[in-house]
Amino acid sequence: MLLSSGAPASGFLLGGTAQLAQDPENPANDVIVIRTDVSPFYGTVSRTLNVQIALLDNMLEFKSFFQNRSCGGGSPRVQLAIDLNGDGVPDGNAFGYTGPPFAGCPPNNWQYDDVTDALPRWDLSQFVVNGFPPTGAICSTPPFSTDPAICPFQTHSGYIPWNVFKTVLSTLFPLHKVCSGALIDDSGWFPPADGTAFYDLFSAGRATWEDQFDIAGRGFAMGCGRPDDGDREVDGDKDHDHDHDADDDKFDSDRRERWKN
């Protein structure tokens, strides 16, 4: 079932186990709850963006509350579907994680993440095959090698800061478009982070999820001229972008290798 018709442009779509809930510390506050210990073991909050990356500065952020659990295993994350050449088809996803070391978040306490800050949070590995330089090669690639605004830069686990991500993407792919943005928790595969989490004040571009009135329906925002998809599972869709391709197997393999210890 498609959910695009009639949905407000600023509305957010909920998918998987994501549901409206109340703040565990303040019942007067609407929040979103995601459970990764019950089927389908993930939840998403998504919105169409259709903008270039420079327009998202200071507009990708969220609050999280991990109930008797932690973060880790690649969750939670802000996920951006990006069309590199303007043909309307996303070429992959960029993943922006809760801050380094990406695990060990204190339970039962609200925390805030701005994924456009200066911390090395962003995984661009899905775009290397299309010409985005690997992390270790960015500062030896002209014109970035002589740009003191980005090189040298701090890395962590192969991830890069937002400003580096934004500059490289805008320079090498001037026709790019960020199709959609999603807040995703799929920690069900990783026991230390499995369970219940609450999310609030998720900003994705020019809209912020604040309460029940910001919910446009259920499904997943696709963007770039494509209709929103229904609230459904796609076989083999490991990164939960409602598409199954070779990137899914690599995404799952990489995170399991990253978190095997």
GROMACS .gro file of N, CA and C in nm, residues 79-201:
model
  369
   79GLN      N    1   2.015   0.781   0.850
   79GLN     CA    2   2.050   0.721   0.722
   79GLN      C    3   1.998   0.809   0.609
   80LEU      N    4   2.087   0.848   0.518
   80LEU     CA    5   2.052   0.934   0.406
   80LEU      C    6   2.065   0.856   0.275
   81ALA      N    7   1.955   0.848   0.201
   81ALA     CA    8   1.958   0.788   0.067
   81ALA      C    9   1.998   0.897  -0.032
   82ILE      N   10   2.105   0.874  -0.108
   82ILE     CA   11   2.162   0.980  -0.192
   82ILE      C   12   2.171   0.936  -0.338
   83ASP      N   13   2.117   1.020  -0.425
   83ASP     CA   14   2.131   1.007  -0.570
   83ASP      C   15   2.252   1.090  -0.610
   84LEU      N   16   2.356   1.027  -0.661
   84LEU     CA   17   2.481   1.098  -0.690
   84LEU      C   18   2.477   1.182  -0.817
   85ASN      N   19   2.402   1.139  -0.917
   85ASN     CA   20   2.410   1.205  -1.048
   85ASN      C   21   2.282   1.272  -1.094
   86GLY      N   22   2.181   1.276  -1.009
   86GLY     CA   23   2.059   1.347  -1.044
   86GLY      C   24   1.964   1.270  -1.134
   87ASP      N   25   1.982   1.137  -1.143
   87ASP     CA   26   1.892   1.059  -1.229
   87ASP      C   27   1.768   1.010  -1.157
   88GLY      N   28   1.755   1.046  -1.029
   88GLY     CA   29   1.636   1.008  -0.953
   88GLY      C   30   1.645   0.873  -0.886
   89VAL      N   31   1.760   0.806  -0.897
   89VAL     CA   32   1.778   0.674  -0.838
   89VAL      C   33   1.889   0.680  -0.734
   90PRO      N   34   1.861   0.650  -0.607
   90PRO     CA   35   1.967   0.652  -0.506
   90PRO      C   36   2.078   0.553  -0.538
   91ASP      N   37   2.201   0.595  -0.514
   91ASP     CA   38   2.317   0.510  -0.539
   91ASP      C   39   2.368   0.443  -0.412
   92GLY      N   40   2.305   0.470  -0.300
   92GLY     CA   41   2.346   0.411  -0.174
   92GLY      C   42   2.300   0.496  -0.059
   93ASN      N   43   2.344   0.457   0.060
   93ASN     CA   44   2.309   0.527   0.183
   93ASN      C   45   2.433   0.573   0.257
   94ALA      N   46   2.423   0.691   0.317
   94ALA     CA   47   2.524   0.738   0.410
   94ALA      C   48   2.470   0.715   0.551
   95PHE      N   49   2.556   0.670   0.642
   95PHE     CA   50   2.514   0.635   0.777
   95PHE      C   51   2.582   0.728   0.877
   96GLY      N   52   2.503   0.799   0.955
   96GLY     CA   53   2.554   0.886   1.059
   96GLY      C   54   2.515   0.832   1.196
   97TYR      N   55   2.614   0.790   1.274
   97TYR     CA   56   2.588   0.718   1.398
   97TYR      C   57   2.590   0.809   1.520
   98THR      N   58   2.526   0.760   1.627
   98THR     CA   59   2.541   0.825   1.756
   98THR      C   60   2.691   0.833   1.787
   99GLY      N   61   2.733   0.934   1.861
   99GLY     CA   62   2.873   0.971   1.868
   99GLY      C   63   2.970   0.863   1.910
  100PRO      N   64   3.098   0.876   1.868
  100PRO     CA   65   3.202   0.782   1.907
  100PRO      C   66   3.204   0.763   2.059
  101PRO      N   67   3.224   0.639   2.104
  101PRO     CA   68   3.267   0.518   2.031
  101PRO      C   69   3.152   0.436   1.975
  102PHE      N   70   3.035   0.496   1.958
  102PHE     CA   71   2.921   0.431   1.892
  102PHE      C   72   2.860   0.318   1.975
  103ALA      N   73   2.894   0.311   2.102
  103ALA     CA   74   2.841   0.209   2.193
  103ALA      C   75   2.855   0.260   2.335
  104GLY      N   76   2.796   0.186   2.429
  104GLY     CA   77   2.811   0.221   2.569
  104GLY      C   78   2.731   0.342   2.613
  105CYS      N   79   2.625   0.376   2.542
  105CYS     CA   80   2.541   0.488   2.584
  105CYS      C   81   2.477   0.456   2.720
  106PRO      N   82   2.474   0.550   2.812
  106PRO     CA   83   2.416   0.522   2.944
  106PRO      C   84   2.267   0.493   2.933
  107PRO      N   85   2.219   0.391   3.002
  107PRO     CA   86   2.076   0.359   2.996
  107PRO      C   87   1.992   0.456   3.077
  108ASN      N   88   1.865   0.463   3.043
  108ASN     CA   89   1.764   0.535   3.121
  108ASN      C   90   1.800   0.682   3.141
  109ASN      N   91   1.850   0.742   3.033
  109ASN     CA   92   1.890   0.882   3.038
  109ASN      C   93   1.878   0.940   2.898
  110TRP      N   94   1.813   1.056   2.885
  110TRP     CA   95   1.802   1.119   2.753
  110TRP      C   96   1.938   1.172   2.709
  111GLN      N   97   1.975   1.145   2.584
  111GLN     CA   98   2.096   1.203   2.526
  111GLN      C   99   2.062   1.264   2.391
  112TYR      N  100   2.147   1.356   2.347
  112TYR     CA  101   2.123   1.432   2.223
  112TYR      C  102   2.237   1.409   2.126
  113ASP      N  103   2.203   1.391   1.998
  113ASP     CA  104   2.303   1.378   1.892
  113ASP      C  105   2.272   1.472   1.778
  114ASP      N  106   2.370   1.554   1.741
  114ASP     CA  107   2.365   1.635   1.619
  114ASP      C  108   2.464   1.570   1.524
  115VAL      N  109   2.415   1.500   1.423
  115VAL     CA  110   2.506   1.426   1.336
  115VAL      C  111   2.574   1.514   1.231
  116THR      N  112   2.550   1.645   1.236
  116THR     CA  113   2.624   1.738   1.150
  116THR      C  114   2.732   1.813   1.228
  117ASP      N  115   2.767   1.762   1.347
  117ASP     CA  116   2.871   1.828   1.426
  117ASP      C  117   3.009   1.787   1.375
  118ALA      N  118   3.113   1.814   1.454
  118ALA     CA  119   3.251   1.791   1.408
  118ALA      C  120   3.302   1.651   1.437
  119LEU      N  121   3.223   1.565   1.498
  119LEU     CA  122   3.270   1.431   1.532
  119LEU      C  123   3.271   1.339   1.409
  120PRO      N  124   3.364   1.245   1.404
  120PRO     CA  125   3.368   1.151   1.291
  120PRO      C  126   3.262   1.043   1.306
  121ARG      N  127   3.146   1.066   1.248
  121ARG     CA  128   3.030   0.978   1.263
  121ARG      C  129   2.989   0.909   1.134
  122TRP      N  130   3.034   0.957   1.018
  122TRP     CA  131   2.971   0.922   0.891
  122TRP      C  132   3.045   0.813   0.815
  123ASP      N  133   2.968   0.712   0.777
  123ASP     CA  134   3.017   0.599   0.699
  123ASP      C  135   2.969   0.617   0.555
  124LEU      N  136   3.064   0.636   0.462
  124LEU     CA  137   3.032   0.657   0.321
  124LEU      C  138   3.074   0.538   0.235
  125SER      N  139   3.092   0.423   0.295
  125SER     CA  140   3.149   0.309   0.223
  125SER      C  141   3.064   0.264   0.105
  126GLN      N  142   2.933   0.287   0.109
  126GLN     CA  143   2.849   0.242  -0.003
  126GLN      C  144   2.874   0.322  -0.131
  127PHE      N  145   2.943   0.436  -0.119
  127PHE     CA  146   2.964   0.521  -0.237
  127PHE      C  147   3.103   0.510  -0.297
  128VAL      N  148   3.191   0.433  -0.235
  128VAL     CA  149   3.328   0.420  -0.286
  128VAL      C  150   3.328   0.362  -0.427
  129VAL      N  151   3.243   0.267  -0.452
  129VAL     CA  152   3.237   0.205  -0.585
  129VAL      C  153   3.199   0.305  -0.693
  130ASN      N  154   3.133   0.415  -0.654
  130ASN     CA  155   3.091   0.518  -0.749
  130ASN      C  156   3.185   0.638  -0.755
  131GLY      N  157   3.300   0.629  -0.687
  131GLY     CA  158   3.398   0.736  -0.698
  131GLY      C  159   3.420   0.821  -0.576
  132PHE      N  160   3.346   0.796  -0.466
  132PHE     CA  161   3.374   0.867  -0.341
  132PHE      C  162   3.502   0.807  -0.284
  133PRO      N  163   3.605   0.890  -0.258
  133PRO     CA  164   3.733   0.833  -0.215
  133PRO      C  165   3.723   0.764  -0.080
  134PRO      N  166   3.794   0.653  -0.062
  134PRO     CA  167   3.800   0.590   0.070
  134PRO      C  168   3.854   0.687   0.173
  135THR      N  169   3.820   0.665   0.299
  135THR     CA  170   3.859   0.757   0.406
  135THR      C  171   4.008   0.790   0.402
  136GLY      N  172   4.092   0.688   0.387
  136GLY     CA  173   4.236   0.709   0.391
  136GLY      C  174   4.293   0.780   0.270
  137ALA      N  175   4.212   0.797   0.165
  137ALA     CA  176   4.261   0.859   0.041
  137ALA      C  177   4.210   1.001   0.021
  138ILE      N  178   4.119   1.047   0.106
  138ILE     CA  179   4.058   1.179   0.083
  138ILE      C  180   4.164   1.289   0.082
  139CYS      N  181   4.253   1.289   0.179
  139CYS     CA  182   4.349   1.399   0.190
  139CYS      C  183   4.468   1.384   0.096
  140SER      N  184   4.469   1.282   0.013
  140SER     CA  185   4.568   1.272  -0.094
  140SER      C  186   4.502   1.287  -0.230
  141THR      N  187   4.375   1.325  -0.231
  141THR     CA  188   4.299   1.342  -0.354
  141THR      C  189   4.275   1.490  -0.381
  142PRO      N  190   4.326   1.545  -0.492
  142PRO     CA  191   4.296   1.685  -0.526
  142PRO      C  192   4.146   1.701  -0.551
  143PRO      N  193   4.090   1.816  -0.514
  143PRO     CA  194   4.151   1.934  -0.453
  143PRO      C  195   4.155   1.930  -0.301
  144PHE      N  196   4.113   1.819  -0.240
  144PHE     CA  197   4.102   1.815  -0.094
  144PHE      C  198   4.238   1.813  -0.027
  145SER      N  199   4.339   1.763  -0.097
  145SER     CA  200   4.473   1.754  -0.040
  145SER      C  201   4.530   1.890  -0.005
  146THR      N  202   4.481   1.995  -0.068
  146THR     CA  203   4.531   2.131  -0.040
  146THR      C  204   4.425   2.219   0.025
  147ASP      N  205   4.322   2.157   0.079
  147ASP     CA  206   4.213   2.233   0.143
  147ASP      C  207   4.226   2.224   0.294
  148PRO      N  208   4.279   2.329   0.359
  148PRO     CA  209   4.300   2.323   0.504
  148PRO      C  210   4.169   2.322   0.583
  149ALA      N  211   4.058   2.350   0.517
  149ALA     CA  212   3.929   2.348   0.586
  149ALA      C  213   3.884   2.206   0.619
  150ILE      N  214   3.939   2.106   0.546
  150ILE     CA  215   3.898   1.969   0.576
  150ILE      C  216   4.014   1.874   0.604
  151CYS      N  217   4.134   1.905   0.554
  151CYS     CA  218   4.248   1.815   0.574
  151CYS      C  219   4.357   1.882   0.656
  152PRO      N  220   4.412   1.810   0.754
  152PRO     CA  221   4.375   1.674   0.795
  152PRO      C  222   4.247   1.674   0.879
  153PHE      N  223   4.187   1.558   0.896
  153PHE     CA  224   4.066   1.549   0.978
  153PHE      C  225   4.073   1.425   1.066
  154GLN      N  226   3.992   1.427   1.169
  154GLN     CA  227   3.986   1.316   1.264
  154GLN      C  228   3.897   1.205   1.209
  155THR      N  229   3.939   1.080   1.229
  155THR     CA  230   3.858   0.966   1.189
  155THR      C  231   3.837   0.874   1.309
  156HIS      N  232   3.739   0.790   1.299
  156HIS     CA  233   3.714   0.687   1.401
  156HIS      C  234   3.645   0.571   1.332
  157SER      N  235   3.705   0.453   1.338
  157SER     CA  236   3.648   0.332   1.277
  157SER      C  237   3.625   0.348   1.127
  158GLY      N  238   3.705   0.436   1.064
  158GLY     CA  239   3.688   0.461   0.921
  158GLY      C  240   3.582   0.564   0.888
  159TYR      N  241   3.520   0.623   0.989
  159TYR     CA  242   3.414   0.722   0.968
  159TYR      C  243   3.473   0.862   0.963
  160ILE      N  244   3.399   0.954   0.899
  160ILE     CA  245   3.449   1.089   0.878
  160ILE      C  246   3.350   1.193   0.931
  161PRO      N  247   3.396   1.316   0.957
  161PRO     CA  248   3.305   1.421   1.003
  161PRO      C  249   3.212   1.471   0.892
  162TRP      N  250   3.104   1.532   0.934
  162TRP     CA  251   3.004   1.586   0.842
  162TRP      C  252   3.064   1.683   0.742
  163ASN      N  253   3.149   1.775   0.787
  163ASN     CA  254   3.203   1.876   0.696
  163ASN      C  255   3.285   1.813   0.584
  164VAL      N  256   3.358   1.707   0.615
  164VAL     CA  257   3.436   1.637   0.512
  164VAL      C  258   3.341   1.567   0.415
  165PHE      N  259   3.245   1.497   0.469
  165PHE     CA  260   3.143   1.431   0.388
  165PHE      C  261   3.075   1.530   0.294
  166LYS      N  262   3.031   1.641   0.348
  166LYS     CA  263   2.959   1.743   0.271
  166LYS      C  264   3.048   1.802   0.161
  167THR      N  265   3.172   1.836   0.194
  167THR     CA  266   3.261   1.899   0.097
  167THR      C  267   3.296   1.805  -0.017
  168VAL      N  268   3.331   1.682   0.016
  168VAL     CA  269   3.368   1.585  -0.089
  168VAL      C  270   3.248   1.555  -0.178
  169LEU      N  271   3.132   1.531  -0.118
  169LEU     CA  272   3.014   1.500  -0.198
  169LEU      C  273   2.977   1.615  -0.291
  170SER      N  274   2.977   1.737  -0.238
  170SER     CA  275   2.938   1.853  -0.318
  170SER      C  276   3.037   1.881  -0.431
  171THR      N  277   3.165   1.854  -0.407
  171THR     CA  278   3.268   1.881  -0.507
  171THR      C  279   3.269   1.777  -0.618
  172LEU      N  280   3.264   1.651  -0.581
  172LEU     CA  281   3.275   1.544  -0.680
  172LEU      C  282   3.143   1.509  -0.748
  173PHE      N  283   3.033   1.540  -0.681
  173PHE     CA  284   2.901   1.505  -0.735
  173PHE      C  285   2.808   1.626  -0.726
  174PRO      N  286   2.833   1.728  -0.809
  174PRO     CA  287   2.756   1.852  -0.798
  174PRO      C  288   2.607   1.836  -0.829
  175LEU      N  289   2.567   1.729  -0.894
  175LEU     CA  290   2.426   1.706  -0.927
  175LEU      C  291   2.355   1.618  -0.824
  176HIS      N  292   2.422   1.587  -0.716
  176HIS     CA  293   2.365   1.494  -0.617
  176HIS      C  294   2.237   1.549  -0.554
  177LYS      N  295   2.161   1.459  -0.497
  177LYS     CA  296   2.043   1.497  -0.419
  177LYS      C  297   2.025   1.396  -0.306
  178VAL      N  298   1.999   1.448  -0.186
  178VAL     CA  299   1.964   1.362  -0.074
  178VAL      C  300   1.814   1.335  -0.082
  179CYS      N  301   1.779   1.213  -0.116
  179CYS     CA  302   1.638   1.180  -0.143
  179CYS      C  303   1.555   1.176  -0.015
  180SER      N  304   1.605   1.109   0.087
  180SER     CA  305   1.528   1.094   0.210
  180SER      C  306   1.622   1.078   0.327
  181GLY      N  307   1.567   1.098   0.446
  181GLY     CA  308   1.642   1.078   0.569
  181GLY      C  309   1.561   0.993   0.664
  182ALA      N  310   1.628   0.906   0.738
  182ALA     CA  311   1.558   0.817   0.831
  182ALA      C  312   1.639   0.799   0.958
  183LEU      N  313   1.568   0.790   1.069
  183LEU     CA  314   1.626   0.749   1.197
  183LEU      C  315   1.595   0.600   1.212
  184ILE      N  316   1.698   0.519   1.227
  184ILE     CA  317   1.681   0.374   1.226
  184ILE      C  318   1.746   0.311   1.348
  185ASP      N  319   1.671   0.221   1.411
  185ASP     CA  320   1.724   0.137   1.519
  185ASP      C  321   1.695  -0.008   1.480
  186ASP      N  322   1.800  -0.082   1.447
  186ASP     CA  323   1.786  -0.223   1.412
  186ASP      C  324   1.885  -0.308   1.491
  187SER      N  325   1.893  -0.278   1.621
  187SER     CA  326   1.993  -0.340   1.708
  187SER      C  327   1.954  -0.479   1.755
  188GLY      N  328   1.844  -0.535   1.702
  188GLY     CA  329   1.798  -0.664   1.750
  188GLY      C  330   1.898  -0.777   1.735
  189TRP      N  331   1.992  -0.763   1.642
  189TRP     CA  332   2.092  -0.867   1.620
  189TRP      C  333   2.208  -0.860   1.719
  190PHE      N  334   2.215  -0.749   1.797
  190PHE     CA  335   2.331  -0.720   1.881
  190PHE      C  336   2.285  -0.713   2.027
  191PRO      N  337   2.303  -0.820   2.106
  191PRO     CA  338   2.243  -0.829   2.240
  191PRO      C  339   2.267  -0.710   2.334
  192PRO      N  340   2.387  -0.649   2.339
  192PRO     CA  341   2.403  -0.537   2.433
  192PRO      C  342   2.312  -0.418   2.405
  193ALA      N  343   2.264  -0.406   2.281
  193ALA     CA  344   2.180  -0.291   2.245
  193ALA      C  345   2.038  -0.332   2.209
  194ASP      N  346   2.003  -0.456   2.236
  194ASP     CA  347   1.871  -0.508   2.201
  194ASP      C  348   1.768  -0.462   2.304
  195GLY      N  349   1.646  -0.432   2.257
  195GLY     CA  350   1.541  -0.397   2.352
  195GLY      C  351   1.462  -0.275   2.312
  196THR      N  352   1.431  -0.192   2.411
  196THR     CA  353   1.341  -0.078   2.391
  196THR      C  354   1.418   0.053   2.398
  197ALA      N  355   1.388   0.142   2.304
  197ALA     CA  356   1.445   0.277   2.307
  197ALA      C  357   1.336   0.377   2.268
  198PHE      N  358   1.346   0.496   2.326
  198PHE     CA  359   1.255   0.605   2.294
  198PHE      C  360   1.332   0.713   2.219
  199TYR      N  361   1.264   0.778   2.124
  199TYR     CA  362   1.326   0.883   2.044
  199TYR      C  363   1.235   1.005   2.039
  200ASP      N  364   1.300   1.122   2.034
  200ASP     CA  365   1.224   1.247   2.034
  200ASP      C  366   1.301   1.353   1.955
  201LEU      N  367   1.228   1.454   1.910
  201LEU     CA  368   1.286   1.571   1.844
  201LEU      C  369   1.383   1.531   1.733
   0.00000   0.00000   0.00000
